Coordinates of C-alpha atoms and ligand atoms in Angstrom, one line a residue:
X1379 CA 0.0 0.0 0.0
X1380 CA 1.2 3.5 -0.9
X1381 CA 0.4 6.0 1.8
X1382 CA -1.3 9.3 0.9
X1383 CA 1.8 11.1 2.1
X1384 CA 4.0 9.1 -0.3
X1385 CA 1.6 9.9 -3.2
X1386 CA 1.7 13.6 -2.4
X1387 CA 5.5 13.4 -2.6
X1388 CA 5.3 11.7 -6.0
X1389 CA 2.9 14.4 -7.3
X1390 CA 5.1 17.1 -5.9
X1391 CA 8.2 15.6 -7.6
X1392 CA 6.2 15.3 -10.9
X1393 CA 5.2 18.9 -10.6
X1394 CA 8.7 20.0 -10.0
X1395 CA 9.8 17.9 -12.9
X1396 CA 7.3 19.6 -15.2
X1397 CA 8.1 23.0 -13.9
X1398 CA 11.9 22.7 -14.2
X1399 CA 12.3 20.8 -17.4
X1400 CA 10.7 23.3 -19.9
X1401 CA 12.6 26.2 -18.4
X1402 CA 15.9 24.3 -18.6
X1403 CA 15.2 23.6 -22.2
X1404 CA 14.6 27.3 -22.8
X1405 CA 17.8 28.3 -21.1
X1406 CA 19.8 25.8 -23.2
X1407 CA 18.2 27.3 -26.4
X1408 CA 18.9 30.9 -25.4
X1409 CA 22.6 30.0 -24.9
X1410 CA 23.2 28.0 -28.0
X1411 CA 20.7 28.7 -30.7
X1412 CA 21.3 32.1 -32.3
X1413 CA 19.6 32.8 -35.6
X1414 CA 21.8 32.8 -38.6
X1415 CA 21.0 34.6 -41.8
X1416 CA 22.8 35.1 -45.1
X1417 CA 23.9 38.2 -46.8
X1418 CA 23.8 38.5 -50.6
X1419 CA 26.6 39.2 -53.0
X1420 CA 26.5 42.9 -54.1
X1421 CA 29.7 44.0 -55.7
X1422 CA 31.2 40.8 -57.2
X1423 CA 34.7 40.1 -58.5
X1424 CA 33.4 40.4 -62.0
X1425 CA 32.2 44.0 -61.7
X1426 CA 34.4 45.3 -58.8
X1427 CA 36.4 48.5 -59.2
X1428 CA 37.8 48.1 -55.7
X1429 CA 41.2 46.6 -54.7
X1430 CA 42.3 44.4 -51.9
X1431 CA 42.3 47.3 -49.5
X1432 CA 38.6 47.9 -49.6
X1433 CA 37.6 49.5 -46.2
X1434 CA 35.7 52.1 -44.4
X1435 CA 32.1 51.7 -45.6
X1436 CA 30.1 54.8 -44.9
X1437 CA 26.9 56.6 -46.0
X1438 CA 26.6 60.3 -46.9
X1439 CA 23.7 62.7 -46.4
X1440 CA 22.6 62.2 -50.1
X1441 CA 22.0 58.4 -49.6
X1442 CA 25.3 57.2 -51.3
X1443 CA 27.5 54.6 -49.6
X1444 CA 31.3 54.9 -50.1
X1445 CA 34.4 52.8 -49.4
X1446 CA 38.1 53.3 -49.7
X1447 CA 40.2 51.2 -52.0
X1448 CA 38.6 52.5 -55.2
X1449 CA 40.5 52.1 -58.4
X1450 CA 42.6 49.0 -57.9
X1451 CA 45.8 48.8 -55.9
X1452 CA 46.4 50.6 -52.7
X1453 CA 44.0 52.6 -50.6
X1454 CA 44.5 56.1 -52.0
X1455 CA 41.1 56.2 -53.8
X1456 CA 37.6 56.7 -52.4
X1457 CA 34.5 55.8 -54.4
X1458 CA 30.8 54.9 -54.1
X1459 CA 29.7 51.3 -53.7
X1460 CA 25.9 52.1 -53.8
X1461 CA 23.8 55.0 -54.9
X1462 CA 20.6 56.4 -53.2
X1463 CA 18.4 53.7 -54.6
X1464 CA 20.5 51.1 -53.0
X1465 CA 21.8 49.6 -56.3
X1466 CA 25.5 49.2 -57.2
X1467 CA 27.1 52.4 -58.3
X1468 CA 30.9 52.6 -58.5
X1469 CA 32.1 56.2 -59.0
X1470 CA 35.2 58.0 -57.9
X1471 CA 34.9 60.6 -55.2
X1472 CA 38.6 61.4 -54.6
X1473 CA 42.0 60.0 -55.3
X1474 CA 45.4 61.0 -54.0
X1475 CA 47.2 61.5 -57.3
X1476 CA 50.6 60.6 -55.9
X1477 CA 49.0 57.3 -54.6
X1478 CA 51.2 57.8 -51.5
X1479 CA 48.3 58.3 -49.1
X1480 CA 46.7 55.3 -47.4
X1481 CA 43.1 55.8 -46.3
X1482 CA 41.4 53.5 -43.8
X1483 CA 38.3 54.6 -41.9
X1484 CA 35.8 56.8 -43.6
X1485 CA 32.8 58.9 -42.3
X1486 CA 30.6 61.7 -43.5
X1487 CA 29.5 64.7 -41.5
X1488 CA 26.3 66.7 -42.0
X1489 CA 26.7 70.0 -43.8
X1490 CA 25.9 72.9 -41.4
X1491 CA 24.0 75.9 -42.9
X1492 CA 27.2 77.9 -43.2
X1493 CA 28.8 75.1 -45.3
X1494 CA 25.8 74.2 -47.3
X1495 CA 26.1 77.4 -49.3
X1496 CA 29.4 76.3 -50.9
X1497 CA 29.6 72.6 -50.5
X1498 CA 27.5 69.5 -51.3
X1499 CA 29.4 67.0 -49.2
X1500 CA 31.6 66.8 -46.1
X1501 CA 33.6 63.7 -45.2
X1502 CA 36.5 62.5 -43.1
X1503 CA 39.1 59.9 -44.0
X1504 CA 41.6 58.4 -41.6
X1505 CA 45.0 58.6 -43.3
X1506 CA 47.6 56.2 -41.9
X1507 CA 50.9 57.5 -43.4
X1508 CA 50.7 61.1 -42.3
X1509 CA 48.8 60.3 -39.0
X1510 CA 45.9 62.6 -39.7
X1511 CA 42.2 62.7 -40.3
X1512 CA 41.7 64.4 -43.7
X1513 CA 38.6 66.7 -44.2
X1514 CA 37.0 66.3 -47.7
X1515 CA 34.8 69.0 -49.0
X1516 CA 33.0 68.7 -52.3
X1517 CA 32.5 72.1 -54.0
X1518 CA 29.1 73.0 -55.4
X1519 CA 30.9 75.4 -57.8
X1520 CA 33.2 73.0 -59.6
X1521 CA 32.2 69.6 -58.3
X1522 CA 35.7 68.9 -57.1
X1523 CA 36.5 67.2 -53.8
X1524 CA 39.4 68.8 -52.0
X1525 CA 41.2 67.5 -48.9
X1526 CA 42.7 69.4 -46.0
X1527 CA 44.0 68.5 -42.5
X1528 CA 41.2 68.2 -40.0
X1529 CA 43.3 67.0 -37.1
X1530 CA 46.7 65.3 -36.8
X1531 CA 49.4 64.3 -34.4
X1532 CA 52.6 62.4 -35.2
X1533 CA 52.2 60.3 -32.1
X1534 CA 49.0 58.7 -33.5
X1535 CA 49.8 55.1 -34.3
X1536 CA 47.6 55.1 -37.4
X1537 CA 44.6 56.3 -37.2
X1538 CA 42.6 53.2 -38.3
X1539 CA 38.9 54.0 -38.0
X1540 CA 36.8 57.0 -37.0
X1541 CA 33.7 57.4 -35.0
X1542 CA 31.6 60.6 -34.9
X1543 CA 29.4 62.2 -32.2
X1544 CA 27.9 64.9 -34.5
X1545 CA 25.9 66.7 -31.7
X1546 CA 29.0 67.0 -29.5
X1547 CA 31.2 67.9 -32.5
X1548 CA 33.7 65.2 -31.6
X1549 CA 35.5 62.4 -33.5
X1550 CA 37.3 59.4 -32.0
X1551 CA 40.0 57.4 -33.7
X1552 CA 41.4 53.9 -33.1
X1553 CA 44.7 52.6 -34.2
X1554 CA 47.1 49.7 -34.0
X1555 CA 50.6 48.7 -34.8
X1556 CA 49.8 45.5 -36.6
X1557 CA 52.7 43.1 -37.4
X1558 CA 54.1 42.8 -33.9
X1559 CA 54.6 39.1 -32.9
X1560 CA 53.3 39.9 -29.4
X1561 CA 51.0 42.7 -28.6
X1562 CA 51.6 44.8 -25.5
X1563 CA 49.7 47.8 -24.2
X1564 CA 50.9 50.8 -26.2
X1565 CA 50.6 49.0 -29.6
X1566 CA 47.2 50.6 -29.9
X1567 CA 45.6 53.9 -29.0
X1568 CA 42.5 56.0 -28.8
X1569 CA 42.3 59.6 -29.8
X1570 CA 39.7 62.4 -30.0
X1571 CA 39.4 65.7 -31.9
X1572 CA 36.9 68.2 -30.7
X1573 CA 35.6 71.1 -32.9
X1574 CA 34.4 74.3 -31.4
X1575 CA 30.7 73.5 -32.1
X1576 CA 28.4 70.7 -33.0
X1577 CA 28.8 69.4 -36.5
X1578 CA 25.3 70.5 -37.3
X1579 CA 26.4 74.1 -36.6
X1580 CA 30.0 74.2 -38.0
X1581 CA 31.1 77.7 -38.9
X1582 CA 33.6 78.5 -41.6
X1583 CA 36.4 79.1 -39.1
X1584 CA 35.9 75.7 -37.4
X1585 CA 37.1 73.5 -40.3
X1586 CA 40.5 72.6 -38.8
X1587 CA 43.1 71.9 -38.0
X1588 CA 41.6 71.2 -34.6
X1589 CA 43.5 69.8 -31.7
X1590 CA 44.0 66.0 -31.3
X1591 CA 44.1 64.5 -27.8
X1592 CA 45.3 61.1 -26.9
X1593 CA 42.8 59.5 -24.5
X1594 CA 44.7 56.3 -23.8
X1595 CA 47.0 53.4 -24.8
X1596 CA 45.7 49.9 -25.4
X1597 CA 46.4 46.7 -27.2
X1598 CA 45.4 46.8 -30.9
X1599 CA 42.3 49.0 -31.3
X1600 CA 40.2 48.9 -34.4
X1601 CA 36.4 49.0 -34.5
X1602 CA 34.9 52.1 -33.0
X1603 CA 31.5 53.7 -32.8
X1604 CA 29.3 56.0 -30.7
X1605 CA 25.8 55.1 -29.4
X1606 CA 22.9 56.9 -31.0
X1607 CA 22.4 59.1 -27.9
X1608 CA 26.1 59.9 -27.9
X1609 CA 26.4 58.7 -24.3
X1610 CA 28.7 55.7 -25.0
X1611 CA 31.8 55.0 -27.0
X1612 CA 32.5 51.4 -28.2
X1613 CA 36.0 50.2 -29.0
X1614 CA 37.5 46.8 -30.0
X1615 CA 40.8 45.7 -28.5
X1616 CA 42.9 42.7 -29.5
X1617 CA 46.1 41.0 -28.3
X1618 CA 48.2 38.9 -30.6
X1619 CA 50.7 36.2 -29.5
X1620 CA 53.0 34.4 -31.9
X1621 CA 51.7 36.7 -34.5
X1622 CA 48.1 35.5 -34.2
X1623 CA 45.1 37.0 -32.4
X1624 CA 44.4 35.4 -29.0
X1625 CA 41.8 37.7 -27.6
X1626 CA 39.2 40.1 -29.0
X1627 CA 36.8 42.2 -26.9
X1628 CA 34.6 45.2 -27.1
X1629 CA 34.9 47.9 -24.4
X1630 CA 32.2 50.5 -23.5
X1631 CA 33.1 53.9 -22.2
X1632 CA 30.9 56.8 -20.8
X1633 CA 31.3 60.0 -22.9
X1634 CA 31.6 63.2 -20.9
X1635 CA 28.7 65.3 -22.3
X1636 CA 30.6 68.6 -21.8
X1637 CA 34.1 67.7 -23.0
X1638 CA 33.5 64.7 -25.2
X1639 CA 36.3 62.9 -23.3
X1640 CA 36.2 59.3 -22.0
X1641 CA 38.0 58.1 -18.9
X1642 CA 39.8 55.0 -20.2
X1643 CA 40.3 53.8 -16.6
X1644 CA 36.5 53.4 -16.3
X1645 CA 35.7 50.9 -19.0
X1646 CA 33.0 48.2 -19.0
X1647 CA 33.5 44.9 -20.9
X1648 CA 30.6 44.6 -23.4
X1649 CA 31.7 41.4 -25.1
X1650 CA 34.6 39.0 -24.8
X1651 CA 34.5 36.9 -27.9
X1652 CA 36.5 34.0 -26.4
X1653 CA 33.8 33.7 -23.7
X1654 CA 30.9 34.3 -26.0
X1655 CA 31.7 31.7 -28.7
X1656 CA 35.4 30.8 -28.5
X1657 CA 36.3 33.2 -31.3
X1658 CA 38.9 35.2 -29.5
X1659 CA 41.3 34.1 -32.3
X1660 CA 39.4 36.0 -35.0
X1661 CA 40.2 39.7 -35.2
X1662 CA 37.3 42.2 -35.0
X1663 CA 37.2 44.9 -37.6
X1664 CA 34.6 47.7 -38.2
X1665 CA 31.7 48.2 -35.8
X1666 CA 28.6 50.3 -36.5
X1667 CA 25.4 50.9 -34.5
X1668 CA 21.9 50.9 -35.8
X1669 CA 19.3 53.4 -34.7
X1670 CA 18.4 51.4 -31.6
X1671 CA 22.0 51.1 -30.5
X1672 CA 22.6 47.4 -31.6
X1673 CA 26.2 46.9 -32.7
X1674 CA 27.1 45.2 -36.0
X1675 CA 30.6 43.8 -35.8
X1676 CA 32.7 42.5 -38.6
X1677 CA 35.0 39.5 -37.9
X1678 CA 38.1 39.4 -40.1
X1679 CA 38.4 35.6 -40.5
X1680 CA 38.6 33.3 -43.5
X1681 CA 34.8 32.7 -43.3
X1682 CA 33.3 36.1 -43.4
X1683 CA 30.8 36.9 -40.7
X1684 CA 29.0 39.8 -39.1
X1685 CA 27.4 39.5 -35.7
X1686 CA 24.7 41.7 -34.2
X1687 CA 25.1 42.5 -30.5
X1688 CA 22.5 44.2 -28.3
X1689 CA 23.5 47.3 -26.3
X1690 CA 23.7 44.9 -23.3
X1691 CA 26.2 42.7 -25.0
X1692 CA 24.0 39.8 -26.0
X1693 CA 24.6 38.0 -29.3
X1694 CA 21.4 38.5 -31.3
X1695 CA 22.2 37.3 -34.9
X1696 CA 24.9 35.9 -37.1
X1697 CA 25.1 37.1 -40.7
X1698 CA 27.0 34.8 -42.9
X1699 CA 28.7 36.3 -45.9
X1700 CA 28.4 35.2 -49.5
X1701 CA 31.0 36.9 -51.7
X1702 CA 33.5 38.4 -49.2
X1703 CA 35.9 37.1 -46.6
X1704 CA 38.5 38.8 -44.3
X1705 CA 35.7 41.2 -43.7
X1706 CA 36.8 44.8 -43.1
X1707 CA 34.0 47.2 -42.5
X1708 CA 30.3 47.9 -42.8
X1709 CA 27.5 50.4 -42.6
X1710 CA 23.8 50.9 -43.4
X1711 CA 22.5 52.7 -46.5
X1712 CA 19.9 52.3 -49.2
X1713 CA 16.5 54.1 -49.6
X1714 CA 15.2 53.1 -46.1
X1715 CA 18.7 53.0 -44.4
X1716 CA 18.2 49.3 -43.6
X1717 CA 20.6 47.8 -46.1
X1718 CA 23.9 46.8 -44.4
X1719 CA 26.8 46.9 -46.9
X1720 CA 29.8 44.8 -45.8
X1721 CA 33.2 45.0 -47.4
X1722 CA 36.1 42.5 -47.7
X1723 CA 38.2 40.5 -50.1
X1724 CA 36.3 38.8 -52.9
X1725 CA 36.0 35.0 -52.4
X1726 CA 36.1 34.6 -56.2
X1727 CA 39.3 36.7 -56.5
X1728 CA 41.3 37.6 -53.4
X1729 CA 43.1 40.4 -55.3
X1730 CA 39.9 42.4 -55.4
X1731 CA 37.5 44.0 -53.0
X1732 CA 33.9 43.0 -52.9
X1733 CA 30.7 44.0 -51.0
X1734 CA 27.9 41.9 -49.7
X1735 CA 24.5 43.3 -48.6
X1736 CA 22.0 42.2 -46.0
X1737 CA 18.6 44.1 -46.2
X1738 CA 16.5 42.7 -43.3
X1739 CA 17.4 44.8 -40.3
X1740 CA 14.1 46.0 -38.7
X1741 CA 15.5 49.6 -38.2
X1742 CA 17.9 51.8 -40.1
X1743 CA 21.6 52.5 -39.2
X1744 CA 22.6 55.3 -36.9
X1745 CA 24.6 57.4 -39.3
X1746 CA 21.9 57.1 -42.0
X1747 CA 19.2 58.2 -39.5
X1748 CA 21.2 61.2 -38.3
X1749 CA 21.4 62.5 -41.9
X1750 CA 17.6 62.2 -42.2
X1751 CA 17.1 64.3 -39.0
X1752 CA 19.4 66.9 -40.2
Ligands
LIG3142 C1 50.7 65.0 -29.8 O1 50.2 64.1 -28.8 C2 51.2 63.9 -27.8 C3 50.6 62.8 -26.9 O2 49.4 63.2 -26.3 C4 51.4 65.2 -27.0 O3 52.4 65.0 -26.0 C5 51.9 66.2 -28.0 O4 52.0 67.5 -27.4 C6 51.0 66.4 -29.2 N1 51.6 67.2 -30.2 C7 51.0 68.3 -30.7 C8 51.7 69.0 -31.7 O5 49.9 68.7 -30.3

């Protein structure tokens, strides 16, 4: 005979079993099953006018999307990858005629009312050889794009990529001395340049050169972006050993709303890729936020991949790439700002630069959105 007390215990255990089991299954799923989607080939090896150094994807206020590495070898040319309709358009914007400059990160700034009289486009390009950020202004009068020093300092390691806080009138730059067998702190850095006014209000006497300030030294820094509310700066850091990456993380810093500075001693770890999915050995490259502050991060490995990370550091999505590998950079453009253009070497011809596109993000990119509000 089974006593009533024993039966109650059995019911209780069954109940616990049913209560616990489904939630355990859910937890396992949340940890391991992340949705994976595929990008589409956009600029292919057959049609590409970009070289192996394709980098710095960025939208402008007219809806075009650009990259550096236009016109074959080297990275001294800048051209479009897509026009305002979102279709392929490969046109030269600017090329250093001596081919001695090497551009990397690229960003576009809004035109303030004072500048809109004379210019139709304002951009910034990180230039590695002369350790400066170059200002590009395209004249309405003759259609030419001319470069001048926006900010520079010979102590800059590169700069590699640029992030913009347009309301604060500040830019931030990453940089790394790649090619060291073993990375130590000091092989990478973080810089800022602050204009007198917000980039929406730039006056004619605030076009540079403006002072460059070093905010801190790091391992190799590369991907860099600012949250849509301009409260946080995100920065990737990597350490190499035996010439190969062994760690890759994304740091988050609070931006001082008066000075634009970040205190590098007060950093928060957003993602450690070794802990996240064991991919600390794959270097991170460009990062860009969408309008809601999600981060899109390019991973520079043989199998091209982009991951979407929430502002809390959770892995939301993996985007597998079709035509590119050794992925370099990315940003949103297209008519609704929801098309993510991703650059890298062409799978079909590693001597050329290609672009993939992924069109299914629910919200547009941050930079694209800021141009609409302007
Ligand atoms: C360049 O930056 C370094 C490091 O912060 C600083 O010591 C130096 O004064 C700067 N040079 C110029 C010309 O501003």
